[in-house]
mmCIF file of C-alpha atoms in Angstrom:
data_model
loop_
_atom_site.group_PDB
_atom_site.id
_atom_site.type_symbol
_atom_site.label_atom_id
_atom_site.label_comp_id
_atom_site.label_asym_id
_atom_site.label_seq_id
_atom_site.Cartn_x
_atom_site.Cartn_y
_atom_site.Cartn_z
ATOM 1 C CA SER A 1 -86.503 97.785 -94.446
ATOM 2 C CA GLN A 2 -84.671 96.038 -97.201
ATOM 3 C CA THR A 3 -86.506 94.369 -100.068
ATOM 4 C CA ILE A 4 -85.298 92.512 -103.107
ATOM 5 C CA HIS A 5 -87.112 92.277 -106.410
ATOM 6 C CA GLN A 6 -86.671 89.974 -109.344
ATOM 7 C CA TRP A 7 -88.097 90.340 -112.805
ATOM 8 C CA PRO A 8 -89.657 88.522 -114.581
ATOM 9 C CA ALA A 9 -91.271 85.938 -112.322
ATOM 10 C CA THR A 10 -91.493 83.317 -115.071
ATOM 11 C CA LEU A 11 -89.972 83.080 -118.512
ATOM 12 C CA VAL A 12 -90.184 80.601 -121.367
ATOM 13 C CA GLN A 13 -87.514 81.009 -124.008
ATOM 14 C CA PRO A 14 -86.417 78.999 -127.041
ATOM 15 C CA VAL A 15 -82.957 77.487 -127.256
ATOM 16 C CA GLY A 16 -80.488 79.959 -128.719
ATOM 17 C CA SER A 17 -82.381 83.067 -127.633
ATOM 18 C CA PRO A 18 -80.849 85.732 -125.365
ATOM 19 C CA LEU A 19 -81.641 86.163 -121.697
ATOM 20 C CA SER A 20 -81.763 89.042 -119.254
ATOM 21 C CA LEU A 21 -82.932 88.617 -115.669
ATOM 22 C CA GLU A 22 -82.989 91.590 -113.383
ATOM 23 C CA CYS A 23 -82.551 91.875 -109.643
ATOM 24 C CA THR A 24 -82.904 95.109 -107.686
ATOM 25 C CA VAL A 25 -82.459 95.762 -103.992
ATOM 26 C CA GLU A 26 -84.047 98.528 -101.952
ATOM 27 C CA GLY A 27 -83.215 99.893 -98.537
ATOM 28 C CA THR A 28 -79.512 99.230 -98.457
ATOM 29 C CA SER A 29 -76.373 100.535 -100.101
ATOM 30 C CA ASN A 30 -73.353 98.708 -101.449
ATOM 31 C CA PRO A 31 -74.793 95.260 -100.794
ATOM 32 C CA ASN A 32 -73.046 92.019 -101.686
ATOM 33 C CA LEU A 33 -75.233 90.493 -104.390
ATOM 34 C CA TYR A 34 -75.519 86.904 -105.560
ATOM 35 C CA TRP A 35 -77.099 84.851 -108.334
ATOM 36 C CA TYR A 36 -78.030 81.241 -107.611
ATOM 37 C CA ARG A 37 -79.581 78.576 -109.762
ATOM 38 C CA GLN A 38 -81.758 75.808 -108.423
ATOM 39 C CA ALA A 39 -82.382 72.948 -110.825
ATOM 40 C CA ALA A 40 -85.590 70.959 -110.366
ATOM 41 C CA GLY A 41 -85.466 69.017 -107.098
ATOM 42 C CA ARG A 42 -81.899 70.086 -106.459
ATOM 43 C CA GLY A 43 -80.060 72.356 -104.063
ATOM 44 C CA LEU A 44 -78.650 75.787 -104.758
ATOM 45 C CA GLN A 45 -75.699 76.458 -107.004
ATOM 46 C CA LEU A 46 -73.930 79.801 -106.644
ATOM 47 C CA LEU A 47 -73.354 81.287 -110.102
ATOM 48 C CA PHE A 48 -72.051 84.804 -109.541
ATOM 49 C CA TYR A 49 -71.380 87.230 -106.744
ATOM 50 C CA SER A 50 -70.615 90.923 -106.710
ATOM 51 C CA VAL A 51 -69.132 93.103 -103.994
ATOM 52 C CA GLY A 52 -69.615 96.369 -105.890
ATOM 53 C CA ILE A 53 -70.437 98.139 -109.143
ATOM 54 C CA GLY A 54 -68.684 96.468 -112.041
ATOM 55 C CA GLN A 55 -67.178 93.791 -109.808
ATOM 56 C CA ILE A 56 -68.340 90.320 -110.768
ATOM 57 C CA SER A 57 -66.910 86.975 -109.769
ATOM 58 C CA SER A 58 -67.979 83.756 -111.395
ATOM 59 C CA GLU A 59 -68.220 80.568 -109.402
ATOM 60 C CA VAL A 60 -68.589 78.078 -112.234
ATOM 61 C CA PRO A 61 -67.831 78.222 -115.944
ATOM 62 C CA GLN A 62 -71.057 78.371 -117.870
ATOM 63 C CA ASN A 63 -73.156 79.883 -120.586
ATOM 64 C CA LEU A 64 -74.216 82.820 -118.415
ATOM 65 C CA SER A 65 -72.761 86.187 -117.482
ATOM 66 C CA ALA A 66 -73.603 88.799 -114.882
ATOM 67 C CA SER A 67 -73.289 92.539 -114.655
ATOM 68 C CA ARG A 68 -73.763 95.155 -111.992
ATOM 69 C CA PRO A 69 -74.356 98.486 -113.673
ATOM 70 C CA GLN A 70 -75.667 100.169 -110.523
ATOM 71 C CA ASP A 71 -75.135 99.688 -106.804
ATOM 72 C CA ARG A 72 -78.466 97.971 -106.265
ATOM 73 C CA GLN A 73 -78.965 96.294 -109.625
ATOM 74 C CA PHE A 74 -77.660 92.880 -110.618
ATOM 75 C CA ILE A 75 -78.349 91.392 -114.049
ATOM 76 C CA LEU A 76 -77.973 87.834 -115.255
ATOM 77 C CA SER A 77 -77.568 87.403 -118.993
ATOM 78 C CA SER A 78 -76.941 84.964 -121.764
ATOM 79 C CA LYS A 79 -76.345 85.487 -125.468
ATOM 80 C CA LYS A 80 -77.662 82.045 -126.444
ATOM 81 C CA LEU A 81 -79.664 79.904 -124.054
ATOM 82 C CA LEU A 82 -79.139 76.164 -123.720
ATOM 83 C CA LEU A 83 -81.680 73.588 -122.585
ATOM 84 C CA SER A 84 -79.541 73.048 -119.486
ATOM 85 C CA ASP A 85 -80.055 76.686 -118.473
ATOM 86 C CA SER A 86 -83.599 75.867 -117.363
ATOM 87 C CA GLY A 87 -84.107 76.295 -113.648
ATOM 88 C CA PHE A 88 -85.141 78.586 -110.856
ATOM 89 C CA TYR A 89 -82.880 81.624 -110.556
ATOM 90 C CA LEU A 90 -82.565 83.341 -107.230
ATOM 91 C CA CYS A 91 -80.969 86.655 -106.478
ATOM 92 C CA ALA A 92 -79.779 87.359 -102.954
ATOM 93 C CA TRP A 93 -78.115 90.100 -100.980
ATOM 94 C CA ARG A 94 -76.220 89.811 -97.768
ATOM 95 C CA SER A 95 -75.162 91.777 -94.766
ATOM 96 C CA ASP A 96 -74.755 89.561 -91.707
ATOM 97 C CA THR A 97 -77.473 87.265 -93.018
ATOM 98 C CA GLN A 98 -78.500 86.478 -96.548
ATOM 99 C CA TYR A 99 -81.891 87.378 -98.010
ATOM 100 C CA PHE A 100 -83.358 86.032 -101.203
ATOM 101 C CA GLY A 101 -85.613 87.440 -103.867
ATOM 102 C CA PRO A 102 -88.766 85.656 -105.031
ATOM 103 C CA GLY A 103 -86.991 83.957 -107.927
ATOM 104 C CA THR A 104 -87.426 83.651 -111.688
ATOM 105 C CA ARG A 105 -88.463 80.347 -113.193
ATOM 106 C CA LEU A 106 -86.795 79.925 -116.573
ATOM 107 C CA THR A 107 -87.852 77.216 -118.997
ATOM 108 C CA VAL A 108 -85.787 76.774 -122.123
ATOM 109 C CA LEU A 109 -87.538 74.781 -124.871
ATOM 110 C CA GLY B 1 -63.942 73.833 -98.176
ATOM 111 C CA GLU B 2 -67.240 73.688 -96.384
ATOM 112 C CA ASP B 3 -69.598 70.828 -97.168
ATOM 113 C CA VAL B 4 -73.146 70.656 -95.867
ATOM 114 C CA GLU B 5 -75.301 67.527 -95.940
ATOM 115 C CA GLN B 6 -78.967 66.934 -95.222
ATOM 116 C CA SER B 7 -81.373 64.067 -95.559
ATOM 117 C CA LEU B 8 -83.649 64.612 -98.540
ATOM 118 C CA PHE B 9 -87.115 63.742 -97.221
ATOM 119 C CA LEU B 10 -89.068 63.821 -94.004
ATOM 120 C CA SER B 11 -92.727 62.934 -93.545
ATOM 121 C CA VAL B 12 -94.601 63.763 -90.332
ATOM 122 C CA ARG B 13 -98.151 63.777 -89.078
ATOM 123 C CA GLU B 14 -99.846 67.093 -88.415
ATOM 124 C CA GLY B 15 -99.402 68.079 -84.777
ATOM 125 C CA ASP B 16 -96.227 66.026 -84.290
ATOM 126 C CA SER B 17 -92.748 67.508 -83.992
ATOM 127 C CA SER B 18 -90.414 67.544 -86.988
ATOM 128 C CA VAL B 19 -86.656 67.316 -86.668
ATOM 129 C CA ILE B 20 -84.543 68.191 -89.682
ATOM 130 C CA ASN B 21 -80.869 67.344 -89.415
ATOM 131 C CA CYS B 22 -77.779 68.772 -91.041
ATOM 132 C CA THR B 23 -74.083 68.018 -90.803
ATOM 133 C CA TYR B 24 -71.268 70.298 -91.854
ATOM 134 C CA THR B 25 -67.543 69.915 -92.235
ATOM 135 C CA ASP B 26 -66.004 73.305 -91.454
ATOM 136 C CA SER B 27 -66.169 74.242 -87.794
ATOM 137 C CA SER B 28 -65.025 77.803 -88.474
ATOM 138 C CA SER B 29 -68.453 78.897 -89.731
ATOM 139 C CA THR B 30 -69.489 81.785 -87.483
ATOM 140 C CA TYR B 31 -73.181 81.475 -88.245
ATOM 141 C CA LEU B 32 -75.361 78.581 -89.328
ATOM 142 C CA TYR B 33 -78.689 79.208 -91.000
ATOM 143 C CA TRP B 34 -82.011 77.582 -91.727
ATOM 144 C CA TYR B 35 -84.022 78.665 -94.750
ATOM 145 C CA LYS B 36 -87.501 77.623 -95.851
ATOM 146 C CA GLN B 37 -88.589 77.400 -99.479
ATOM 147 C CA GLU B 38 -92.262 77.007 -100.282
ATOM 148 C CA PRO B 39 -93.242 75.721 -103.748
ATOM 149 C CA GLY B 40 -92.366 78.169 -106.497
ATOM 150 C CA ALA B 41 -90.991 80.758 -104.091
ATOM 151 C CA GLY B 42 -87.636 82.116 -103.046
ATOM 152 C CA LEU B 43 -85.847 81.188 -99.852
ATOM 153 C CA GLN B 44 -87.053 82.658 -96.597
ATOM 154 C CA LEU B 45 -84.629 83.003 -93.726
ATOM 155 C CA LEU B 46 -86.170 81.146 -90.799
ATOM 156 C CA THR B 47 -83.557 81.435 -88.126
ATOM 157 C CA TYR B 48 -79.844 81.331 -87.539
ATOM 158 C CA ILE B 49 -77.550 80.465 -84.699
ATOM 159 C CA PHE B 50 -74.209 81.903 -83.778
ATOM 160 C CA SER B 51 -71.482 79.311 -83.484
ATOM 161 C CA ASN B 52 -70.874 79.954 -79.772
ATOM 162 C CA MET B 53 -74.463 78.974 -78.937
ATOM 163 C CA ASP B 54 -75.823 75.484 -78.323
ATOM 164 C CA MET B 55 -79.483 76.244 -78.696
ATOM 165 C CA LYS B 56 -81.795 78.926 -79.955
ATOM 166 C CA GLN B 57 -85.561 78.935 -79.611
ATOM 167 C CA ASP B 58 -87.966 81.068 -81.596
ATOM 168 C CA GLN B 59 -91.643 80.270 -81.052
ATOM 169 C CA ARG B 60 -92.205 76.799 -82.587
ATOM 170 C CA LEU B 61 -88.636 76.559 -83.873
ATOM 171 C CA THR B 62 -85.711 75.205 -81.889
ATOM 172 C CA VAL B 63 -82.213 75.083 -83.330
ATOM 173 C CA LEU B 64 -79.659 72.798 -81.702
ATOM 174 C CA LEU B 65 -75.961 72.995 -82.488
ATOM 175 C CA ASN B 66 -73.514 70.274 -81.547
ATOM 176 C CA LYS B 67 -70.136 71.705 -82.449
ATOM 177 C CA LYS B 68 -68.236 68.592 -81.436
ATOM 178 C CA ASP B 69 -70.167 66.447 -83.906
ATOM 179 C CA LYS B 70 -70.671 69.333 -86.388
ATOM 180 C CA HIS B 71 -74.375 68.654 -86.313
ATOM 181 C CA LEU B 72 -77.183 71.173 -86.636
ATOM 182 C CA SER B 73 -80.872 70.429 -86.235
ATOM 183 C CA LEU B 74 -84.130 72.298 -86.641
ATOM 184 C CA ARG B 75 -87.077 71.171 -84.577
ATOM 185 C CA ILE B 76 -90.544 72.362 -85.498
ATOM 186 C CA ALA B 77 -93.071 71.833 -82.727
ATOM 187 C CA ASP B 78 -96.753 71.157 -83.503
ATOM 188 C CA THR B 79 -96.047 70.801 -87.222
ATOM 189 C CA GLN B 80 -98.785 72.198 -89.453
ATOM 190 C CA THR B 81 -99.602 71.634 -93.121
ATOM 191 C CA GLY B 82 -98.302 75.139 -93.797
ATOM 192 C CA ASP B 83 -94.875 73.931 -92.698
ATOM 193 C CA SER B 84 -94.663 71.690 -95.766
ATOM 194 C CA ALA B 85 -91.692 73.030 -97.707
ATOM 195 C CA ILE B 86 -88.033 72.438 -98.444
ATOM 196 C CA TYR B 87 -85.695 73.364 -95.620
ATOM 197 C CA PHE B 88 -82.094 74.307 -96.321
ATOM 198 C CA CYS B 89 -79.287 74.564 -93.838
ATOM 199 C CA ALA B 90 -76.299 76.722 -94.699
ATOM 200 C CA GLY B 91 -72.927 77.579 -93.283
ATOM 201 C CA ILE B 92 -70.349 80.185 -94.159
ATOM 202 C CA SER B 93 -67.307 79.121 -96.104
ATOM 203 C CA PRO B 94 -63.863 80.112 -94.881
ATOM 204 C CA THR B 95 -62.769 83.550 -95.997
ATOM 205 C CA ILE B 96 -61.033 83.409 -99.330
ATOM 206 C CA SER B 97 -58.868 85.929 -101.130
ATOM 207 C CA GLY B 98 -60.361 89.398 -101.180
ATOM 208 C CA GLY B 99 -61.992 88.885 -97.790
ATOM 209 C CA TYR B 100 -65.029 87.285 -99.338
ATOM 210 C CA ASN B 101 -66.861 84.311 -97.973
ATOM 211 C CA LYS B 102 -70.054 82.707 -99.148
ATOM 212 C CA LEU B 103 -72.911 80.610 -97.870
ATOM 213 C CA ILE B 104 -72.701 76.905 -98.581
ATOM 214 C CA PHE B 105 -76.111 75.276 -98.765
ATOM 215 C CA GLY B 106 -77.176 71.725 -98.197
ATOM 216 C CA ALA B 107 -79.328 70.065 -100.859
ATOM 217 C CA GLY B 108 -82.484 70.698 -98.843
ATOM 218 C CA THR B 109 -84.877 68.484 -96.887
ATOM 219 C CA ARG B 110 -88.392 68.186 -98.237
ATOM 220 C CA LEU B 111 -90.838 68.146 -95.328
ATOM 221 C CA ALA B 112 -94.252 66.651 -96.036
ATOM 222 C CA VAL B 113 -96.943 67.096 -93.392
ATOM 223 C CA HIS B 114 -99.943 64.777 -93.615
ATOM 224 C CA PRO B 115 -103.210 64.729 -91.643
#
């Protein structure tokens, strides 16, 4: 069966520090992968999606970037965090339906 | 593009039925989904319905689809305190360049179950 992991589960970072969130998928090959952000009490905002290694599409202009160095690995990064980057970050993969990871809660202080 | 709307809050008594409603704009979505998010957790796929169906039942969950009105609902029978969560409906956007389409989520309905 397919599983999706996210690391770390929670993170507190100061403004201006770098960020790296990792998402890995098991049990499938060449998945479509997605990064979402959920601000407190809000819905989901799609940030990035990837249909293959090295292929990244950005949905909204922002302070974040994504990379896909391996088929089942998707990384969300930032060189300098902003306060507005705080939120709950969800990774997802999709075949006919979409499955989500457990999420990473990021607090920028 | 696709737009999905939900009411934000619903409060029900334990043991009653809950009905969470969703409206969408794009009738070309082949599947429509319901996800559940418990506090501090990721989204869990609850159920989905194919667009050529009117109803789908899965244990305590019943999904109704009214394609004419572009209305989707999730009914939870015998609602329990463990059903307290945020429920998201989602549809698939039209295919864009590159053959890619994406899920469009509503803002989520917060279901509170009280004794």
